Amino acid sequence: MEEPPRYKFGPYKIDAREVFHATPLSYAMVNLRPLLPGHVLVCPKREVKRFADLSSDETGDLWVIAKEVGAKLEQYHKASSITFAIQAGQTVAHVHIHVIPRKKGDFEKNDEIYDAIEVKEKEMKEKLDLDVERKDRSMEEMAHEATEYRALFF
C-alpha cells in the first residue's frame, strides 16, 4: 500500500486528508480556523520562511495554484470576489497565501479582513487557545471539506 504524501506547515505536520490540491511544488489545504467559508491556505511544499527565498518556479507555481483555487472556491461558495493575503515568516515560519472567498457585507469595512487575518495568525502562534468565537475544527470536519474541494479539481 502506498504511503500518503507528507506535508508540513512550519512546525506543524499536516494530515494529507486536509490537502485538497497539490502540484510538485505547492499544495492547498483547508484551514483549521477559517475566517469565512472557503478560507484556505496555499503553501510551497518546501518549508521557506521568506518570500524572497522562494525559487522563481516555486513563486510562479504558488500564485498559479492560488489563482486556480480562488477561482474554483469563488464559484463553489457563490462569492463575489476573492481576497489573497500572503504571509511570510511573521507568525508561522512558512510562506503561505490565504485565499478567502468574499461576499458583500462579510466585513463591515472591506479591509478589516486583514486585521482578522493578523489576529488569527497570532493566535496560531500562541497555541490556538485565545479565540473564544472561532474554535478549532475537527479532523473529520476538515477532511470532509477537503474532499468536497478536491472534487472541484477532477
JSON list of C-alpha atoms in Angstrom, two decimals:
[
{"chain": "A", "resi": 1, "resn": "MET", "atom": "CA", "xyz": [0.00, 0.00, 0.00]},
{"chain": "A", "resi": 2, "resn": "GLU", "atom": "CA", "xyz": [1.31, 3.42, -0.97]},
{"chain": "A", "resi": 3, "resn": "GLU", "atom": "CA", "xyz": [2.06, 5.82, 1.88]},
{"chain": "A", "resi": 4, "resn": "PRO", "atom": "CA", "xyz": [0.15, 9.16, 1.71]},
{"chain": "A", "resi": 5, "resn": "PRO", "atom": "CA", "xyz": [2.19, 12.27, 0.91]},
{"chain": "A", "resi": 6, "resn": "ARG", "atom": "CA", "xyz": [3.65, 14.17, 3.85]},
{"chain": "A", "resi": 7, "resn": "TYR", "atom": "CA", "xyz": [3.04, 17.87, 4.30]},
{"chain": "A", "resi": 8, "resn": "LYS", "atom": "CA", "xyz": [4.46, 20.37, 6.78]},
{"chain": "A", "resi": 9, "resn": "PHE", "atom": "CA", "xyz": [3.35, 23.90, 7.58]},
{"chain": "A", "resi": 10, "resn": "GLY", "atom": "CA", "xyz": [6.20, 25.42, 9.53]},
{"chain": "A", "resi": 11, "resn": "PRO", "atom": "CA", "xyz": [6.48, 23.26, 12.68]},
{"chain": "A", "resi": 12, "resn": "TYR", "atom": "CA", "xyz": [3.07, 21.62, 12.12]},
{"chain": "A", "resi": 13, "resn": "LYS", "atom": "CA", "xyz": [2.53, 18.25, 10.44]},
{"chain": "A", "resi": 14, "resn": "ILE", "atom": "CA", "xyz": [-0.42, 18.44, 8.07]},
{"chain": "A", "resi": 15, "resn": "ASP", "atom": "CA", "xyz": [-2.58, 15.37, 7.61]},
{"chain": "A", "resi": 16, "resn": "ALA", "atom": "CA", "xyz": [-2.94, 14.50, 3.91]},
{"chain": "A", "resi": 17, "resn": "ARG", "atom": "CA", "xyz": [-6.73, 14.50, 4.41]},
{"chain": "A", "resi": 18, "resn": "GLU", "atom": "CA", "xyz": [-6.54, 18.30, 4.90]},
{"chain": "A", "resi": 19, "resn": "VAL", "atom": "CA", "xyz": [-4.90, 18.82, 1.49]},
{"chain": "A", "resi": 20, "resn": "PHE", "atom": "CA", "xyz": [-7.23, 19.13, -1.49]},
{"chain": "A", "resi": 21, "resn": "HIS", "atom": "CA", "xyz": [-4.93, 20.15, -4.33]},
{"chain": "A", "resi": 22, "resn": "ALA", "atom": "CA", "xyz": [-1.19, 19.74, -4.92]},
{"chain": "A", "resi": 23, "resn": "THR", "atom": "CA", "xyz": [1.48, 20.11, -7.56]},
{"chain": "A", "resi": 24, "resn": "PRO", "atom": "CA", "xyz": [5.11, 19.04, -7.33]},
{"chain": "A", "resi": 25, "resn": "LEU", "atom": "CA", "xyz": [5.92, 22.44, -5.75]},
{"chain": "A", "resi": 26, "resn": "SER", "atom": "CA", "xyz": [2.82, 23.63, -3.87]},
{"chain": "A", "resi": 27, "resn": "TYR", "atom": "CA", "xyz": [-0.28, 22.44, -2.03]},
{"chain": "A", "resi": 28, "resn": "ALA", "atom": "CA", "xyz": [-3.63, 23.84, -0.92]},
{"chain": "A", "resi": 29, "resn": "MET", "atom": "CA", "xyz": [-5.16, 22.88, 2.42]},
{"chain": "A", "resi": 30, "resn": "VAL", "atom": "CA", "xyz": [-8.28, 23.66, 4.39]},
{"chain": "A", "resi": 31, "resn": "ASN", "atom": "CA", "xyz": [-7.94, 25.99, 7.35]},
{"chain": "A", "resi": 32, "resn": "LEU", "atom": "CA", "xyz": [-8.12, 24.92, 11.00]},
{"chain": "A", "resi": 33, "resn": "ARG", "atom": "CA", "xyz": [-9.84, 28.22, 11.84]},
{"chain": "A", "resi": 34, "resn": "PRO", "atom": "CA", "xyz": [-11.33, 29.81, 8.72]},
{"chain": "A", "resi": 35, "resn": "LEU", "atom": "CA", "xyz": [-12.40, 33.45, 8.89]},
{"chain": "A", "resi": 36, "resn": "LEU", "atom": "CA", "xyz": [-15.13, 32.84, 6.31]},
{"chain": "A", "resi": 37, "resn": "PRO", "atom": "CA", "xyz": [-16.45, 29.78, 4.43]},
{"chain": "A", "resi": 38, "resn": "GLY", "atom": "CA", "xyz": [-13.85, 28.67, 1.89]},
{"chain": "A", "resi": 39, "resn": "HIS", "atom": "CA", "xyz": [-10.87, 30.32, 3.64]},
{"chain": "A", "resi": 40, "resn": "VAL", "atom": "CA", "xyz": [-7.94, 28.07, 2.71]},
{"chain": "A", "resi": 41, "resn": "LEU", "atom": "CA", "xyz": [-4.15, 28.25, 2.59]},
{"chain": "A", "resi": 42, "resn": "VAL", "atom": "CA", "xyz": [-1.79, 27.68, -0.35]},
{"chain": "A", "resi": 43, "resn": "CYS", "atom": "CA", "xyz": [1.81, 26.83, 0.59]},
{"chain": "A", "resi": 44, "resn": "PRO", "atom": "CA", "xyz": [5.04, 25.82, -1.12]},
{"chain": "A", "resi": 45, "resn": "LYS", "atom": "CA", "xyz": [5.96, 22.21, -0.34]},
{"chain": "A", "resi": 46, "resn": "ARG", "atom": "CA", "xyz": [9.45, 23.31, 0.61]},
{"chain": "A", "resi": 47, "resn": "GLU", "atom": "CA", "xyz": [9.49, 25.00, 4.01]},
{"chain": "A", "resi": 48, "resn": "VAL", "atom": "CA", "xyz": [10.54, 28.58, 3.27]},
{"chain": "A", "resi": 49, "resn": "LYS", "atom": "CA", "xyz": [10.31, 31.39, 5.82]},
{"chain": "A", "resi": 50, "resn": "ARG", "atom": "CA", "xyz": [10.72, 34.35, 3.50]},
{"chain": "A", "resi": 51, "resn": "PHE", "atom": "CA", "xyz": [9.01, 35.05, 0.20]},
{"chain": "A", "resi": 52, "resn": "ALA", "atom": "CA", "xyz": [12.31, 36.25, -1.33]},
{"chain": "A", "resi": 53, "resn": "ASP", "atom": "CA", "xyz": [13.82, 32.80, -0.67]},
{"chain": "A", "resi": 54, "resn": "LEU", "atom": "CA", "xyz": [11.37, 31.00, -2.96]},
{"chain": "A", "resi": 55, "resn": "SER", "atom": "CA", "xyz": [12.74, 29.97, -6.33]},
{"chain": "A", "resi": 56, "resn": "SER", "atom": "CA", "xyz": [11.18, 31.51, -9.43]},
{"chain": "A", "resi": 57, "resn": "ASP", "atom": "CA", "xyz": [9.47, 28.19, -10.18]},
{"chain": "A", "resi": 58, "resn": "GLU", "atom": "CA", "xyz": [8.07, 27.99, -6.63]},
{"chain": "A", "resi": 59, "resn": "THR", "atom": "CA", "xyz": [6.86, 31.59, -6.77]},
{"chain": "A", "resi": 60, "resn": "GLY", "atom": "CA", "xyz": [5.09, 31.07, -10.09]},
{"chain": "A", "resi": 61, "resn": "ASP", "atom": "CA", "xyz": [3.56, 27.78, -9.04]},
{"chain": "A", "resi": 62, "resn": "LEU", "atom": "CA", "xyz": [2.34, 29.17, -5.70]},
{"chain": "A", "resi": 63, "resn": "TRP", "atom": "CA", "xyz": [0.48, 32.03, -7.38]},
{"chain": "A", "resi": 64, "resn": "VAL", "atom": "CA", "xyz": [-0.93, 29.88, -10.19]},
{"chain": "A", "resi": 65, "resn": "ILE", "atom": "CA", "xyz": [-2.30, 27.43, -7.60]},
{"chain": "A", "resi": 66, "resn": "ALA", "atom": "CA", "xyz": [-3.71, 30.33, -5.53]},
{"chain": "A", "resi": 67, "resn": "LYS", "atom": "CA", "xyz": [-5.41, 31.71, -8.66]},
{"chain": "A", "resi": 68, "resn": "GLU", "atom": "CA", "xyz": [-6.89, 28.32, -9.60]},
{"chain": "A", "resi": 69, "resn": "VAL", "atom": "CA", "xyz": [-8.04, 27.58, -6.05]},
{"chain": "A", "resi": 70, "resn": "GLY", "atom": "CA", "xyz": [-9.52, 31.07, -5.72]},
{"chain": "A", "resi": 71, "resn": "ALA", "atom": "CA", "xyz": [-11.48, 30.77, -8.96]},
{"chain": "A", "resi": 72, "resn": "LYS", "atom": "CA", "xyz": [-12.93, 27.38, -8.01]},
{"chain": "A", "resi": 73, "resn": "LEU", "atom": "CA", "xyz": [-13.82, 28.38, -4.45]},
{"chain": "A", "resi": 74, "resn": "GLU", "atom": "CA", "xyz": [-15.31, 31.71, -5.54]},
{"chain": "A", "resi": 75, "resn": "GLN", "atom": "CA", "xyz": [-17.70, 29.79, -7.79]},
{"chain": "A", "resi": 76, "resn": "TYR", "atom": "CA", "xyz": [-18.32, 26.99, -5.26]},
{"chain": "A", "resi": 77, "resn": "HIS", "atom": "CA", "xyz": [-19.21, 29.44, -2.47]},
{"chain": "A", "resi": 78, "resn": "LYS", "atom": "CA", "xyz": [-21.10, 31.79, -4.82]},
{"chain": "A", "resi": 79, "resn": "ALA", "atom": "CA", "xyz": [-18.80, 34.60, -3.73]},
{"chain": "A", "resi": 80, "resn": "SER", "atom": "CA", "xyz": [-18.47, 37.96, -5.44]},
{"chain": "A", "resi": 81, "resn": "SER", "atom": "CA", "xyz": [-14.68, 38.28, -5.08]},
{"chain": "A", "resi": 82, "resn": "ILE", "atom": "CA", "xyz": [-11.57, 36.72, -3.57]},
{"chain": "A", "resi": 83, "resn": "THR", "atom": "CA", "xyz": [-9.05, 38.14, -1.11]},
{"chain": "A", "resi": 84, "resn": "PHE", "atom": "CA", "xyz": [-5.45, 36.92, -1.40]},
{"chain": "A", "resi": 85, "resn": "ALA", "atom": "CA", "xyz": [-3.15, 37.73, 1.52]},
{"chain": "A", "resi": 86, "resn": "ILE", "atom": "CA", "xyz": [0.41, 36.47, 1.67]},
{"chain": "A", "resi": 87, "resn": "GLN", "atom": "CA", "xyz": [2.17, 35.75, 4.96]},
{"chain": "A", "resi": 88, "resn": "ALA", "atom": "CA", "xyz": [5.88, 35.06, 5.10]},
{"chain": "A", "resi": 89, "resn": "GLY", "atom": "CA", "xyz": [7.58, 34.30, 8.38]},
{"chain": "A", "resi": 90, "resn": "GLN", "atom": "CA", "xyz": [5.57, 36.67, 10.55]},
{"chain": "A", "resi": 91, "resn": "THR", "atom": "CA", "xyz": [3.82, 34.05, 12.67]},
{"chain": "A", "resi": 92, "resn": "VAL", "atom": "CA", "xyz": [4.22, 30.65, 11.02]},
{"chain": "A", "resi": 93, "resn": "ALA", "atom": "CA", "xyz": [7.71, 30.16, 9.62]},
{"chain": "A", "resi": 94, "resn": "HIS", "atom": "CA", "xyz": [6.41, 29.03, 6.23]},
{"chain": "A", "resi": 95, "resn": "VAL", "atom": "CA", "xyz": [5.33, 31.23, 3.31]},
{"chain": "A", "resi": 96, "resn": "HIS", "atom": "CA", "xyz": [1.60, 30.87, 2.65]},
{"chain": "A", "resi": 97, "resn": "ILE", "atom": "CA", "xyz": [-1.23, 32.60, 0.83]},
{"chain": "A", "resi": 98, "resn": "HIS", "atom": "CA", "xyz": [-4.63, 32.99, 2.43]},
{"chain": "A", "resi": 99, "resn": "VAL", "atom": "CA", "xyz": [-7.33, 32.51, -0.23]},
{"chain": "A", "resi": 100, "resn": "ILE", "atom": "CA", "xyz": [-10.66, 33.81, 1.04]},
{"chain": "A", "resi": 101, "resn": "PRO", "atom": "CA", "xyz": [-13.89, 33.87, -0.97]},
{"chain": "A", "resi": 102, "resn": "ARG", "atom": "CA", "xyz": [-15.73, 37.13, -0.20]},
{"chain": "A", "resi": 103, "resn": "LYS", "atom": "CA", "xyz": [-19.34, 38.24, -0.26]},
{"chain": "A", "resi": 104, "resn": "LYS", "atom": "CA", "xyz": [-20.73, 41.75, 0.01]},
{"chain": "A", "resi": 105, "resn": "GLY", "atom": "CA", "xyz": [-21.00, 42.75, 3.65]},
{"chain": "A", "resi": 106, "resn": "ASP", "atom": "CA", "xyz": [-18.97, 39.87, 5.12]},
{"chain": "A", "resi": 107, "resn": "PHE", "atom": "CA", "xyz": [-16.91, 42.51, 6.96]},
{"chain": "A", "resi": 108, "resn": "GLU", "atom": "CA", "xyz": [-18.29, 45.93, 7.86]},
{"chain": "A", "resi": 109, "resn": "LYS", "atom": "CA", "xyz": [-15.25, 47.58, 6.27]},
{"chain": "A", "resi": 110, "resn": "ASN", "atom": "CA", "xyz": [-13.72, 45.55, 3.45]},
{"chain": "A", "resi": 111, "resn": "ASP", "atom": "CA", "xyz": [-10.11, 45.87, 4.65]},
{"chain": "A", "resi": 112, "resn": "GLU", "atom": "CA", "xyz": [-10.97, 44.66, 8.18]},
{"chain": "A", "resi": 113, "resn": "ILE", "atom": "CA", "xyz": [-10.25, 41.18, 6.84]},
{"chain": "A", "resi": 114, "resn": "TYR", "atom": "CA", "xyz": [-6.52, 41.93, 7.00]},
{"chain": "A", "resi": 115, "resn": "ASP", "atom": "CA", "xyz": [-6.76, 42.73, 10.71]},
{"chain": "A", "resi": 116, "resn": "ALA", "atom": "CA", "xyz": [-8.71, 39.49, 11.23]},
{"chain": "A", "resi": 117, "resn": "ILE", "atom": "CA", "xyz": [-6.01, 37.51, 9.40]},
{"chain": "A", "resi": 118, "resn": "GLU", "atom": "CA", "xyz": [-3.33, 39.09, 11.59]},
{"chain": "A", "resi": 119, "resn": "VAL", "atom": "CA", "xyz": [-5.25, 38.19, 14.77]},
{"chain": "A", "resi": 120, "resn": "LYS", "atom": "CA", "xyz": [-5.77, 34.62, 13.54]},
{"chain": "A", "resi": 121, "resn": "GLU", "atom": "CA", "xyz": [-2.08, 34.23, 12.73]},
{"chain": "A", "resi": 122, "resn": "LYS", "atom": "CA", "xyz": [-1.04, 35.47, 16.17]},
{"chain": "A", "resi": 123, "resn": "GLU", "atom": "CA", "xyz": [-3.44, 33.02, 17.78]},
{"chain": "A", "resi": 124, "resn": "MET", "atom": "CA", "xyz": [-1.90, 30.14, 15.82]},
{"chain": "A", "resi": 125, "resn": "LYS", "atom": "CA", "xyz": [1.47, 31.12, 17.23]},
{"chain": "A", "resi": 126, "resn": "GLU", "atom": "CA", "xyz": [0.05, 31.25, 20.76]},
{"chain": "A", "resi": 127, "resn": "LYS", "atom": "CA", "xyz": [-1.12, 27.62, 20.64]},
{"chain": "A", "resi": 128, "resn": "LEU", "atom": "CA", "xyz": [-4.56, 28.35, 19.19]},
{"chain": "A", "resi": 129, "resn": "ASP", "atom": "CA", "xyz": [-6.23, 28.83, 22.55]},
{"chain": "A", "resi": 130, "resn": "LEU", "atom": "CA", "xyz": [-7.17, 32.51, 22.78]},
{"chain": "A", "resi": 131, "resn": "ASP", "atom": "CA", "xyz": [-10.10, 32.83, 20.38]},
{"chain": "A", "resi": 132, "resn": "VAL", "atom": "CA", "xyz": [-13.46, 32.31, 22.05]},
{"chain": "A", "resi": 133, "resn": "GLU", "atom": "CA", "xyz": [-15.60, 32.69, 18.93]},
{"chain": "A", "resi": 134, "resn": "ARG", "atom": "CA", "xyz": [-13.66, 30.63, 16.36]},
{"chain": "A", "resi": 135, "resn": "LYS", "atom": "CA", "xyz": [-12.95, 27.13, 17.58]},
{"chain": "A", "resi": 136, "resn": "ASP", "atom": "CA", "xyz": [-10.58, 24.57, 16.11]},
{"chain": "A", "resi": 137, "resn": "ARG", "atom": "CA", "xyz": [-12.37, 22.33, 13.68]},
{"chain": "A", "resi": 138, "resn": "SER", "atom": "CA", "xyz": [-12.21, 18.55, 13.97]},
{"chain": "A", "resi": 139, "resn": "MET", "atom": "CA", "xyz": [-10.16, 16.45, 11.55]},
{"chain": "A", "resi": 140, "resn": "GLU", "atom": "CA", "xyz": [-13.44, 14.93, 10.32]},
{"chain": "A", "resi": 141, "resn": "GLU", "atom": "CA", "xyz": [-14.83, 18.38, 9.53]},
{"chain": "A", "resi": 142, "resn": "MET", "atom": "CA", "xyz": [-11.68, 19.45, 7.71]},
{"chain": "A", "resi": 143, "resn": "ALA", "atom": "CA", "xyz": [-11.35, 16.15, 5.83]},
{"chain": "A", "resi": 144, "resn": "HIS", "atom": "CA", "xyz": [-14.97, 16.42, 4.67]},
{"chain": "A", "resi": 145, "resn": "GLU", "atom": "CA", "xyz": [-14.39, 19.97, 3.40]},
{"chain": "A", "resi": 146, "resn": "ALA", "atom": "CA", "xyz": [-11.15, 18.94, 1.66]},
{"chain": "A", "resi": 147, "resn": "THR", "atom": "CA", "xyz": [-12.97, 16.04, -0.03]},
{"chain": "A", "resi": 148, "resn": "GLU", "atom": "CA", "xyz": [-15.58, 18.47, -1.39]},
{"chain": "A", "resi": 149, "resn": "TYR", "atom": "CA", "xyz": [-12.91, 20.86, -2.66]},
{"chain": "A", "resi": 150, "resn": "ARG", "atom": "CA", "xyz": [-10.80, 18.01, -4.10]},
{"chain": "A", "resi": 151, "resn": "ALA", "atom": "CA", "xyz": [-13.73, 17.13, -6.37]},
{"chain": "A", "resi": 152, "resn": "LEU", "atom": "CA", "xyz": [-13.53, 20.61, -7.92]},
{"chain": "A", "resi": 153, "resn": "PHE", "atom": "CA", "xyz": [-10.16, 19.76, -9.46]},
{"chain": "A", "resi": 154, "resn": "PHE", "atom": "CA", "xyz": [-11.13, 16.49, -11.18]}
]
